[in-house]
Coordinates of C-alpha atoms in Angstrom, one line a residue:
M17 CA 184.8 -74.8 14.3
D18 CA 185.7 -78.5 13.1
L19 CA 189.1 -78.2 11.0
T20 CA 189.0 -81.5 10.6
A21 CA 185.8 -81.3 8.4
D22 CA 188.1 -80.0 5.5
N23 CA 191.3 -82.0 5.8
P24 CA 190.7 -86.4 5.6
L25 CA 194.5 -86.3 6.7
K26 CA 193.5 -84.8 9.7
R27 CA 190.1 -86.7 10.7
N28 CA 192.4 -90.0 9.9
R29 CA 195.3 -88.8 12.9
S30 CA 192.2 -87.8 14.9
A31 CA 191.0 -91.1 14.6
T32 CA 194.1 -92.7 15.3
A33 CA 194.3 -90.7 18.1
L34 CA 191.3 -91.3 19.5
S35 CA 191.9 -95.0 19.1
A36 CA 195.5 -94.8 20.6
R37 CA 194.0 -92.7 23.8
N38 CA 190.6 -94.7 24.4
P39 CA 191.4 -98.6 22.8
R40 CA 188.5 -100.3 25.3
G41 CA 185.8 -98.0 22.8
S42 CA 183.7 -94.9 23.9
Q43 CA 180.2 -94.7 25.3
G44 CA 178.3 -93.4 22.9
A45 CA 175.3 -90.4 23.0
D46 CA 172.3 -93.2 22.8
G47 CA 174.3 -95.1 25.3
S48 CA 175.8 -98.2 23.2
T49 CA 179.1 -98.8 23.5
R50 CA 181.7 -97.9 21.1
G51 CA 184.8 -99.8 19.9
P52 CA 187.7 -98.2 18.8
Q53 CA 188.1 -95.9 15.8
V54 CA 190.4 -96.3 13.1
N55 CA 190.5 -95.0 9.5
G56 CA 187.3 -93.3 10.8
A57 CA 185.3 -96.4 11.2
S58 CA 184.0 -96.8 13.9
C59 CA 183.9 -100.9 15.7
G60 CA 180.8 -101.2 17.4
L61 CA 180.0 -104.1 19.4
P62 CA 176.4 -105.0 19.5
P63 CA 175.3 -107.8 20.9
P64 CA 174.9 -110.9 19.9
Q65 CA 177.5 -110.4 17.4
L66 CA 181.2 -109.2 17.1
R67 CA 181.1 -107.4 14.0
G68 CA 184.2 -107.5 11.7
C69 CA 186.6 -104.4 11.4
A70 CA 190.2 -104.0 9.9
M71 CA 193.0 -103.6 12.3
P72 CA 196.0 -101.9 11.1
G73 CA 198.7 -104.1 10.5
G74 CA 196.5 -106.7 9.0
A75 CA 194.7 -107.6 12.2
E76 CA 190.9 -107.9 11.5
T77 CA 188.6 -109.3 14.0
L78 CA 185.8 -112.3 13.1
D79 CA 182.6 -112.0 13.6
L80 CA 181.9 -114.3 16.5
P81 CA 178.5 -115.1 18.2
M82 CA 179.0 -114.4 22.0
W83 CA 178.3 -117.6 23.3
Q84 CA 180.9 -119.6 21.3
G85 CA 183.5 -119.8 24.0
H86 CA 185.8 -117.6 26.2
S87 CA 188.6 -119.1 24.6
H88 CA 188.1 -117.7 21.2
L89 CA 187.1 -114.0 23.0
S90 CA 190.2 -114.3 24.5
R91 CA 192.1 -115.1 21.5
D92 CA 190.8 -112.0 19.9
G93 CA 191.1 -110.0 22.9
G94 CA 194.7 -110.6 22.8
R95 CA 194.9 -110.0 19.0
Q96 CA 193.0 -106.6 19.6
R97 CA 195.3 -105.1 22.2
N98 CA 198.8 -106.0 20.3
A99 CA 197.1 -104.2 17.3
M100 CA 196.1 -101.4 19.4
A101 CA 199.2 -101.1 21.6
H102 CA 201.2 -101.4 17.9
L103 CA 199.1 -98.3 17.0
D104 CA 199.9 -96.9 19.7
A105 CA 203.4 -97.0 19.4
E106 CA 203.2 -95.8 15.6
V107 CA 200.7 -93.2 16.8
K108 CA 203.4 -91.4 19.1
E109 CA 206.0 -92.2 16.5
E110 CA 204.2 -90.0 14.1
W111 CA 203.5 -87.3 16.5
L112 CA 207.2 -87.1 17.9
R113 CA 208.3 -87.1 13.9
E114 CA 205.8 -84.3 13.2
D115 CA 207.1 -82.5 16.2
L116 CA 210.6 -82.5 15.5
Q117 CA 210.0 -81.5 11.5
F118 CA 208.8 -78.8 12.8
Y119 CA 211.1 -77.5 15.4
F120 CA 213.5 -78.0 13.2
M121 CA 211.7 -75.4 10.7
N122 CA 213.4 -71.8 10.4
P123 CA 210.6 -69.5 10.5
C124 CA 209.7 -68.4 6.8
D125 CA 208.8 -72.9 6.6
K126 CA 207.1 -71.9 10.0
Y127 CA 204.9 -69.3 7.9
R128 CA 204.1 -71.5 5.8
A129 CA 203.1 -73.9 7.8
R130 CA 201.1 -72.0 10.0
N131 CA 199.8 -69.3 8.0
Q132 CA 200.8 -66.2 10.8
I133 CA 203.3 -63.7 11.5
P134 CA 206.9 -65.4 13.2
W135 CA 206.8 -62.6 16.1
K136 CA 209.9 -64.0 17.8
L137 CA 212.1 -63.3 14.0
G138 CA 209.8 -59.6 14.0
L139 CA 210.6 -59.0 17.5
Q140 CA 214.6 -60.1 17.3
I141 CA 214.5 -57.4 14.2
L142 CA 212.6 -54.6 16.2
K143 CA 215.5 -55.1 18.5
I144 CA 218.1 -54.8 16.9
V145 CA 216.6 -51.3 15.3
M146 CA 215.8 -50.6 19.0
V147 CA 219.3 -51.5 20.5
T148 CA 221.5 -49.5 17.6
T149 CA 219.7 -46.8 17.9
Q150 CA 219.7 -46.3 22.0
L151 CA 223.9 -47.1 21.5
I152 CA 224.1 -44.6 18.9
R153 CA 222.5 -41.8 21.3
F154 CA 224.6 -43.3 24.0
G155 CA 227.5 -43.1 22.3
L156 CA 227.2 -39.5 20.9
S157 CA 226.4 -38.4 24.9
N158 CA 229.8 -40.6 25.6
Q159 CA 231.8 -39.0 23.2
L160 CA 231.0 -35.5 25.0
V161 CA 232.1 -37.0 28.1
V162 CA 235.5 -38.2 26.8
A163 CA 236.2 -35.0 25.2
F164 CA 235.5 -32.2 28.2
K165 CA 238.1 -35.2 30.2
E166 CA 240.5 -35.0 28.0
E167 CA 240.3 -30.5 27.0
N168 CA 240.5 -30.3 30.5
T169 CA 243.5 -32.6 31.2
V170 CA 245.4 -30.5 28.4
A171 CA 244.1 -27.2 29.5
F172 CA 245.5 -28.6 33.3
K173 CA 249.1 -28.9 31.5
H174 CA 248.9 -25.8 30.5
L175 CA 248.2 -24.2 33.5
F176 CA 250.4 -26.0 36.3
L177 CA 253.7 -27.1 34.3
R178 CA 255.8 -24.2 33.7
G179 CA 256.9 -23.8 29.6
Y180 CA 254.5 -27.0 29.0
S181 CA 254.9 -27.2 25.1
G182 CA 251.6 -29.2 24.3
T183 CA 253.8 -32.2 23.8
D184 CA 254.2 -35.0 26.5
E185 CA 257.5 -36.7 26.4
D186 CA 257.2 -40.5 25.8
D187 CA 254.9 -41.4 28.8
Y188 CA 256.2 -38.5 30.9
S189 CA 255.0 -34.6 30.2
Y190 CA 258.5 -33.3 30.0
S191 CA 261.8 -33.0 32.3
V192 CA 264.1 -30.6 33.5
Y193 CA 267.9 -30.4 34.9
T194 CA 269.0 -28.6 36.8
Q195 CA 268.0 -27.5 40.5
E196 CA 266.6 -24.0 40.1
D197 CA 263.9 -25.7 37.1
V198 CA 262.6 -27.9 39.8
Y199 CA 262.1 -25.4 42.4
E200 CA 260.7 -22.9 39.8
N201 CA 258.2 -25.3 38.3
I202 CA 256.8 -26.5 42.4
F203 CA 256.3 -22.8 43.0
F204 CA 255.0 -21.9 39.9
A205 CA 252.2 -24.9 40.1
I206 CA 251.2 -23.7 43.7
N207 CA 250.8 -19.8 42.7
Q208 CA 248.8 -21.1 39.5
Y209 CA 246.3 -22.9 41.9
H210 CA 246.3 -20.1 43.9
H211 CA 245.1 -17.6 40.8
L212 CA 242.9 -20.4 39.2
K213 CA 240.1 -18.3 39.0
N214 CA 241.7 -15.3 37.1
L215 CA 243.5 -17.3 35.1
S216 CA 241.4 -20.1 33.7
V217 CA 238.4 -19.8 31.0
G218 CA 236.5 -22.8 32.3
T219 CA 234.3 -23.5 34.8
L220 CA 236.4 -24.5 37.2
G221 CA 236.6 -23.9 41.3
Y222 CA 237.8 -25.1 44.3
A223 CA 237.1 -29.1 45.9
E224 CA 238.2 -30.4 49.1
N225 CA 240.3 -33.0 49.0
E226 CA 240.5 -36.7 50.6
D227 CA 241.0 -34.7 54.3
N228 CA 237.9 -32.7 53.9
E229 CA 240.6 -29.6 53.1
I230 CA 240.5 -26.9 50.2
G231 CA 244.4 -26.1 49.1
L232 CA 247.2 -28.0 48.1
K233 CA 248.9 -31.2 49.5
V234 CA 252.2 -31.5 49.1
C235 CA 254.3 -34.8 50.0
K236 CA 257.9 -35.7 49.1
R237 CA 259.7 -39.1 49.6
H238 CA 263.8 -39.7 50.2
Y239 CA 265.8 -41.9 51.6
K240 CA 265.8 -41.4 55.6
R241 CA 269.2 -40.5 55.8
G242 CA 272.6 -40.6 53.8
T243 CA 276.0 -39.1 52.8
M244 CA 277.6 -39.4 49.5
L245 CA 280.4 -38.2 47.7
P246 CA 281.2 -39.2 44.4
F247 CA 284.4 -37.8 44.2
N248 CA 286.2 -40.1 46.2
E249 CA 283.4 -42.7 45.4
T250 CA 281.7 -42.7 49.2
L251 CA 278.3 -43.5 49.7
D252 CA 276.7 -43.9 53.3
I253 CA 273.0 -44.1 53.3
D254 CA 269.6 -45.7 54.7
S255 CA 267.8 -47.4 52.3
D256 CA 264.3 -46.9 54.4
I257 CA 261.9 -44.3 52.8
E258 CA 260.4 -41.6 54.9
I259 CA 257.2 -39.4 53.7
D260 CA 257.1 -36.0 54.6
C261 CA 253.6 -33.9 54.1
V262 CA 252.4 -30.4 53.7
H263 CA 248.9 -28.7 53.5
L264 CA 249.1 -25.4 51.9
A265 CA 245.5 -23.7 52.2
L266 CA 244.2 -21.0 50.4
Q267 CA 244.7 -18.8 53.3
D268 CA 248.2 -19.7 53.8
L269 CA 248.9 -18.7 50.2
S270 CA 247.4 -15.4 50.2
K271 CA 250.4 -14.4 52.7
N272 CA 253.4 -13.6 51.6
S273 CA 254.6 -15.9 49.2
Q274 CA 258.0 -15.6 51.0
E275 CA 257.2 -17.3 53.9
W276 CA 256.1 -21.0 52.6
K277 CA 258.8 -21.0 50.0
N278 CA 261.5 -19.9 52.8
S279 CA 260.1 -23.2 54.9
P280 CA 262.2 -25.9 56.2
F281 CA 260.1 -28.0 54.0
F282 CA 260.8 -27.0 50.5
R283 CA 264.6 -27.2 51.0
L284 CA 265.2 -30.4 49.0
E285 CA 268.6 -32.3 49.2
F286 CA 268.1 -33.9 46.2
Y287 CA 271.2 -36.6 46.5
R288 CA 268.4 -38.3 48.7
L289 CA 265.3 -36.9 47.1
L290 CA 263.1 -39.6 45.3
Q291 CA 259.9 -38.0 44.3
V292 CA 257.9 -34.7 45.4
E293 CA 254.1 -35.2 44.6
I294 CA 251.5 -31.8 44.4
S295 CA 248.0 -33.1 44.3
F296 CA 244.8 -30.7 44.4
H297 CA 241.2 -31.3 43.1
L298 CA 239.3 -28.8 41.3
K299 CA 235.4 -28.9 40.1
G300 CA 233.8 -28.1 37.1
I301 CA 230.4 -28.2 35.3
D302 CA 230.5 -30.0 31.5
L303 CA 228.0 -27.2 30.2
Q304 CA 228.1 -28.6 26.8
T305 CA 225.8 -31.2 27.2
I306 CA 223.3 -28.6 27.6
H307 CA 223.4 -27.8 23.5
S308 CA 222.6 -31.7 23.2
R309 CA 219.7 -31.2 25.0
E310 CA 220.5 -33.1 27.8
L311 CA 221.0 -32.7 31.6
P312 CA 225.1 -30.9 32.1
D313 CA 227.4 -33.2 34.5
C314 CA 229.7 -32.3 37.7
Y315 CA 233.3 -33.3 37.7
I316 CA 235.6 -33.6 40.3
F317 CA 239.3 -33.4 38.7
Q318 CA 242.1 -35.4 41.2
N319 CA 245.3 -34.2 40.0
T320 CA 248.8 -34.7 40.7
I321 CA 252.0 -33.3 39.6
T322 CA 255.1 -35.6 39.9
F323 CA 258.6 -35.0 39.9
D324 CA 260.5 -38.0 40.1
N325 CA 264.2 -38.1 40.8
K326 CA 264.1 -41.8 41.4
A327 CA 266.9 -43.0 39.1
H328 CA 268.7 -39.9 40.5
S329 CA 270.5 -40.0 36.9
G330 CA 270.7 -35.7 36.4
K331 CA 267.2 -36.6 34.7
M332 CA 264.5 -35.7 36.5
K333 CA 261.1 -36.3 34.8
I334 CA 257.7 -34.8 35.4
Y335 CA 254.2 -36.3 35.5
F336 CA 251.0 -35.1 35.4
D337 CA 248.0 -37.2 36.0
C338 CA 244.4 -35.7 36.1
E339 CA 241.5 -38.4 37.3
A340 CA 238.0 -37.4 36.6
K341 CA 235.2 -38.5 38.4
I342 CA 231.3 -37.8 37.4
E343 CA 229.2 -36.8 40.7
E344 CA 225.5 -36.1 41.2
C345 CA 225.0 -31.9 41.1
K346 CA 223.7 -30.9 44.1
D347 CA 221.2 -28.5 42.7
L348 CA 220.3 -28.4 38.8
N349 CA 217.9 -25.5 37.6
I350 CA 217.7 -25.3 33.8
S351 CA 214.2 -24.4 32.3
G352 CA 213.3 -25.2 28.4
S353 CA 212.8 -27.9 26.8
I354 CA 216.0 -30.3 28.4
Q355 CA 213.7 -31.6 30.8
K356 CA 211.3 -33.2 28.1
N357 CA 214.1 -34.3 26.0
T358 CA 215.1 -36.7 28.8
Q359 CA 211.7 -38.2 29.9
Y360 CA 211.3 -38.7 26.4
V361 CA 215.1 -40.6 26.4
L362 CA 213.9 -42.4 29.9
I363 CA 210.7 -44.0 27.9
F364 CA 212.7 -45.0 24.7
D365 CA 215.0 -47.2 27.2
A366 CA 212.1 -48.5 28.9
F367 CA 210.9 -49.6 25.6
V368 CA 213.5 -51.2 24.9
I369 CA 213.7 -52.9 28.2
V370 CA 210.0 -54.3 27.7
I371 CA 211.3 -55.2 24.0
C372 CA 214.7 -57.4 25.4
L373 CA 212.1 -58.3 28.2
A374 CA 209.9 -60.3 25.8
S375 CA 213.1 -61.5 23.4
L376 CA 214.1 -63.1 26.8
I377 CA 211.1 -64.8 27.6
L378 CA 210.5 -66.2 24.4
C379 CA 214.1 -67.6 24.1
T380 CA 213.9 -69.2 27.1
R381 CA 210.8 -70.5 26.8
S382 CA 212.2 -72.1 23.3
I383 CA 215.1 -73.4 24.9
V384 CA 212.8 -75.3 27.3
L385 CA 210.7 -76.7 25.2
A386 CA 213.9 -78.3 23.2
L387 CA 215.0 -79.6 26.2
R388 CA 211.7 -81.3 27.2
L389 CA 211.9 -82.5 22.9
R390 CA 215.1 -84.0 23.7
K391 CA 213.8 -86.2 26.5
R392 CA 210.9 -87.3 24.6
F393 CA 213.2 -88.8 21.3
Q394 CA 215.9 -90.2 23.9
T395 CA 212.8 -91.9 26.1
F396 CA 211.3 -93.2 22.6
F397 CA 215.2 -94.0 21.0
L398 CA 216.2 -95.6 24.0
E399 CA 212.7 -98.0 23.7
K400 CA 212.7 -98.8 20.2
Y401 CA 216.1 -99.8 19.3
N402 CA 217.5 -100.1 22.9
R403 CA 220.3 -97.5 23.0
H404 CA 221.1 -94.1 24.0
V405 CA 221.4 -90.8 21.8
S406 CA 224.8 -89.9 20.9
N407 CA 225.6 -86.4 22.5
S408 CA 226.2 -84.8 18.7
N409 CA 222.2 -85.2 18.4
Q410 CA 221.8 -84.2 21.9
W411 CA 223.5 -80.8 21.3
E412 CA 221.1 -80.8 18.3
F413 CA 218.6 -79.2 20.5
I414 CA 220.8 -76.9 22.4
N415 CA 220.1 -73.7 20.0
G416 CA 223.3 -72.1 20.6
W417 CA 221.7 -68.4 19.0
Y418 CA 219.3 -68.7 21.7
I419 CA 221.8 -68.4 24.3
L420 CA 223.5 -65.6 22.6
V421 CA 220.2 -63.7 22.4
I422 CA 219.9 -64.4 25.9
I423 CA 223.0 -63.1 27.4
S424 CA 222.4 -59.9 25.2
D425 CA 219.0 -59.2 26.4
L426 CA 220.2 -59.7 29.7
M427 CA 223.1 -57.4 29.3
T428 CA 220.9 -54.8 27.6
I429 CA 218.2 -54.8 30.5
T430 CA 221.1 -53.9 32.8
G431 CA 223.1 -51.3 30.3
S432 CA 219.4 -50.0 29.7
I433 CA 218.9 -49.1 33.5
L434 CA 222.6 -48.5 34.5
K435 CA 222.0 -45.6 31.4
M436 CA 218.4 -44.9 32.7
E437 CA 220.3 -44.0 35.9
I438 CA 223.4 -41.6 34.6
K439 CA 220.6 -40.5 32.4
A440 CA 218.6 -38.9 35.2
K441 CA 221.7 -38.0 37.0
N442 CA 221.7 -41.0 39.8
L443 CA 224.9 -42.8 38.8
T444 CA 227.7 -41.8 36.7
N445 CA 229.6 -45.0 36.0
Y446 CA 230.1 -44.6 32.3
D447 CA 231.8 -47.7 31.7
L448 CA 230.3 -50.3 33.2
C449 CA 227.5 -48.6 30.8
S450 CA 229.4 -49.1 27.9
I451 CA 230.5 -52.2 28.3
L452 CA 227.0 -53.4 29.1
L453 CA 225.5 -52.1 26.1
G454 CA 228.2 -52.5 23.6
T455 CA 228.8 -56.5 24.0
S456 CA 225.1 -56.0 23.5
T457 CA 224.9 -54.5 21.0
L458 CA 227.9 -57.1 19.5
F459 CA 225.9 -60.0 20.3
V460 CA 222.5 -58.9 18.6
W461 CA 224.3 -57.8 14.9
V462 CA 226.6 -61.1 15.4
G463 CA 222.9 -62.9 16.1
V464 CA 221.7 -61.8 12.8
I465 CA 223.9 -63.7 10.6
R466 CA 221.6 -66.7 12.3
Y467 CA 219.2 -65.6 10.0
L468 CA 221.4 -65.3 6.8
G469 CA 222.3 -69.0 7.3
Y470 CA 218.8 -70.1 6.4
F471 CA 219.7 -69.4 2.8
Q472 CA 222.4 -71.6 1.4
T473 CA 224.4 -68.8 -0.2
Y474 CA 225.5 -67.1 3.0
N475 CA 225.4 -70.3 5.4
V476 CA 229.0 -71.4 4.5
L477 CA 230.5 -68.7 6.9
I478 CA 228.9 -70.5 9.7
L479 CA 229.2 -73.9 8.5
T480 CA 232.5 -73.3 7.9
M481 CA 233.6 -71.9 11.6
Q482 CA 231.5 -75.0 13.0
A483 CA 233.6 -77.3 11.3
S484 CA 237.2 -75.5 11.6
L485 CA 236.5 -74.1 15.4
P486 CA 237.8 -77.1 17.1
K487 CA 240.8 -77.8 14.9
V488 CA 241.7 -74.3 15.0
L489 CA 241.6 -74.2 19.2
R490 CA 243.7 -77.5 19.3
F491 CA 246.3 -75.8 16.7
C492 CA 246.4 -72.7 18.5
A493 CA 247.0 -74.3 21.7
C494 CA 250.3 -76.0 20.3
A495 CA 251.1 -72.8 18.5
G496 CA 250.8 -70.5 21.4
M497 CA 253.6 -72.5 23.7
I498 CA 256.0 -71.4 20.7
Y499 CA 254.3 -68.0 21.2
L500 CA 255.3 -67.8 24.6
G501 CA 258.5 -69.2 24.3
Y502 CA 259.5 -66.5 22.0
T503 CA 257.7 -63.3 24.2
F504 CA 260.2 -64.5 27.4
C505 CA 263.0 -65.1 25.7
G506 CA 262.1 -61.7 23.7
W507 CA 261.7 -59.9 26.9
I508 CA 264.7 -61.2 29.1
V509 CA 267.3 -60.6 26.5
L510 CA 265.9 -57.7 24.3
G511 CA 264.1 -55.1 27.0
P512 CA 267.1 -53.5 27.9
Y513 CA 267.8 -52.6 24.1
H514 CA 264.8 -52.0 22.4
D515 CA 261.8 -50.0 23.8
K516 CA 258.9 -52.5 22.1
F517 CA 260.3 -54.9 24.7
E518 CA 260.6 -53.7 27.8
N519 CA 257.8 -55.4 29.5
L520 CA 255.4 -58.8 28.4
N521 CA 252.7 -56.7 27.6
T522 CA 254.4 -55.0 24.9
V523 CA 256.4 -57.9 23.5
A524 CA 253.5 -59.6 23.0
E525 CA 251.7 -56.9 21.4
C526 CA 254.7 -56.6 18.9
L527 CA 255.3 -59.9 18.0
F528 CA 251.5 -60.1 17.4
S529 CA 252.4 -56.9 14.6
L530 CA 254.9 -58.5 13.1
V531 CA 252.9 -61.5 12.6
N532 CA 250.9 -59.6 10.9
G533 CA 253.4 -57.9 9.0
D534 CA 253.5 -54.2 10.9
D535 CA 256.3 -52.4 11.6
M536 CA 259.1 -54.5 10.8
F537 CA 261.7 -52.4 9.3
A538 CA 260.9 -50.5 12.8
T539 CA 261.4 -53.5 14.8
F540 CA 264.7 -54.1 13.5
A541 CA 266.7 -50.7 12.9
Q542 CA 265.6 -49.3 17.0
I543 CA 267.9 -52.4 18.1
Q544 CA 270.9 -50.5 19.9
Q545 CA 274.3 -51.9 19.1
K546 CA 275.9 -51.2 22.1
S547 CA 276.2 -54.8 22.4
I548 CA 277.3 -56.9 19.1
L549 CA 276.8 -60.2 20.8
V550 CA 272.8 -58.7 21.7
W551 CA 272.5 -57.3 17.7
V552 CA 273.3 -60.8 16.2
F553 CA 271.1 -62.5 18.9
S554 CA 268.5 -59.7 17.6
R555 CA 268.8 -60.4 13.8
L556 CA 268.6 -64.1 14.6
Y557 CA 265.8 -63.6 16.9
L558 CA 263.7 -62.2 14.5
Y559 CA 264.0 -63.6 11.1
S560 CA 263.4 -67.3 13.1
F561 CA 260.2 -65.6 14.4
I562 CA 258.9 -64.0 11.6
S563 CA 260.1 -67.0 9.2
L564 CA 258.4 -69.7 11.6
F565 CA 255.5 -67.7 12.3
I566 CA 254.3 -66.1 8.9
Y567 CA 255.8 -68.6 6.2
M568 CA 254.5 -72.0 8.3
I569 CA 252.4 -71.8 11.3
L570 CA 250.0 -69.0 9.6
S571 CA 249.8 -70.9 6.5
L572 CA 249.0 -73.6 8.2
F573 CA 246.5 -71.5 10.0
I574 CA 245.2 -70.8 7.3
A575 CA 245.0 -74.3 5.0
L576 CA 243.0 -75.5 8.7
I577 CA 239.9 -73.0 7.5
T578 CA 240.5 -73.5 3.8
D579 CA 240.2 -77.2 4.5
S580 CA 236.8 -76.7 6.1
Y581 CA 235.5 -74.4 3.5
D582 CA 236.6 -77.2 0.5
T583 CA 234.6 -80.0 2.9
I584 CA 231.1 -77.6 3.5
K585 CA 231.3 -76.8 -0.2
K586 CA 231.1 -80.9 -0.8
Y587 CA 228.4 -81.8 1.7
Q588 CA 227.1 -79.0 0.3
Q589 CA 226.8 -80.3 -3.9
N590 CA 226.6 -84.0 -2.3
G591 CA 224.6 -83.6 0.7
F592 CA 225.7 -83.5 4.1
P593 CA 226.2 -86.9 6.8
E594 CA 222.9 -88.0 7.7
T595 CA 222.8 -88.5 11.7
D596 CA 221.0 -90.9 13.5
L597 CA 218.1 -87.9 14.3
Q598 CA 218.3 -86.8 10.6
E599 CA 218.1 -90.4 9.0
F600 CA 214.6 -90.5 12.3
L601 CA 212.9 -87.2 10.7
K602 CA 213.5 -88.3 6.8
G603 CA 211.5 -91.8 8.0
C604 CA 207.8 -92.1 7.7
S605 CA 205.0 -94.2 9.0
S606 CA 202.6 -93.6 6.4
T607 CA 203.1 -94.0 2.5
D608 CA 200.4 -91.6 2.0
K609 CA 202.5 -88.6 3.7
C610 CA 205.7 -89.8 1.9
E611 CA 203.9 -89.2 -1.4
K612 CA 202.1 -86.2 -0.7
G613 CA 205.2 -84.2 -0.1
P614 CA 206.2 -81.4 1.8
S615 CA 203.3 -79.2 1.1
A616 CA 200.7 -81.9 2.4
F617 CA 202.5 -82.2 5.6
L618 CA 203.0 -78.8 6.2
S619 CA 198.9 -78.6 5.7
C620 CA 198.4 -81.7 8.0
I621 CA 200.4 -79.7 10.8
C622 CA 199.2 -75.9 10.4
C623 CA 195.7 -77.6 11.1
L624 CA 196.6 -79.4 13.4
R625 CA 195.4 -78.7 17.1
R626 CA 195.4 -80.8 20.4
E627 CA 194.2 -80.3 23.7
R628 CA 196.4 -78.9 26.2
S629 CA 196.6 -82.1 28.9
D630 CA 197.7 -83.8 25.8
D631 CA 201.3 -85.4 26.1
H632 CA 202.4 -84.7 22.7
L633 CA 202.0 -81.4 22.3
A634 CA 203.7 -79.5 19.1
L635 CA 207.1 -78.0 20.1
V636 CA 207.4 -74.0 18.7
S637 CA 211.0 -73.2 18.8

């Protein structure tokens, strides 16, 4: 089907393109030689006479006989070659302009121009739905894992810590103050481990430790030797630390308990004792996943009870640490509909991978085509204007949204593969899978702003962020130096007197909370008044920091963004400054096209069909 038959503009451009590609004419079907076709007219050269043809730019061939001498023909041939070269340049410029205009269209305009469904836009919308659904399902499954770990940790504390109240004291479980309490807590934990199967209501069993042995491992850390007489202020101690360990197997615990309790190992010398550590491993199976139609997980809990006496202050802190690891169950035999549900979920994850792979290929193709189009524009600009394209114009061809989509697709594909392996119980790395799927979903939803930006009302946020980002980053670099200075100063001065200034991490978090007006009075009130000098310094420190950052730095930060917002609003009313690229896109080499308006231009593009061998292919972003 010839699309040029119903479109005079298409016939005009096709004829011009043909003349540019074949300025010397072509061989007709009847064997006669045809000259270059210009504006639909054929310039034939039948002997003995050269017929006149109107040429662009006012050039016109003369009706000269062939025998009037070579000088006239050479002059006329030179004028024809110059006219053909000028015509070829105009055609290339117009094709480049139309390709650029088409590339920078949004999907709605491209739909009007091509009258075809924007598959890339539809694919992105489908991907948003698929990725979000996948994340929600994985999040619900991950909630069961987190809940199982936390509930088992609480259960272990009640099982192995004598007199545990259910509430931790600061960052440790609780503390003891007498030697008798220390011995009783150590022996209580060992006895509870021995009778675990008769005590616990959970699905727990004994597991092998690092030495491939089932049982308890008790270690104590103490100074090598020492003598301490506080009443006459005498201290003689070797600061080298020794570690002594003993393994208590289940069969040893089944014997008379007085045998291992009265062993020399459990005779603690508290004046040189630093730490007693009891470690043991347990196995468990998470059966609650069956209610969610998922295969159960098998866990190994590495439990450690630590009696900390490093301070030798008369207060021994007891810590309980539980590290849960998910391992592949060796033998799962579950009947019912769980296996079918697992297959459906794996098929869904595979479909998500296919969708993201298609999106990755399309966006990568668009970036490649954009780089080719930028190279064409740079070459044209250098040939016509004898200068290079500015960096800002070159970056217009690099679509940051496509890069964001590519990163999101790569993370989604990797995360989906891990999720499938976790679902099949071949892997247990929930954390890495959560990071990949969570970050990719974040990028997917941030990418939705791109499509809202096609509407002028919603485009203000994107334009304001783009305009204010460089100034905000420079401002934050300067403000960050002041912030770091306050952080180091607060840590070294107020650290011994305030819980929120004990280390650099908590100091930075505390100051950031103060900037946002959070917990101000508590920060002032918790300063210990043991030293009047430090108390006065704390007031000067906090008042100066709050006044400087809230009333000055934060106000300037907001002013930068407000100034960029006002500038964008003025540009939307009065027009944005035009770059060289935009000036070129506004130009028209033909007066008819400028007068016909967008509809004629769009119809010209959507009816345009070129051969694959043509170097001036229209790029579709």
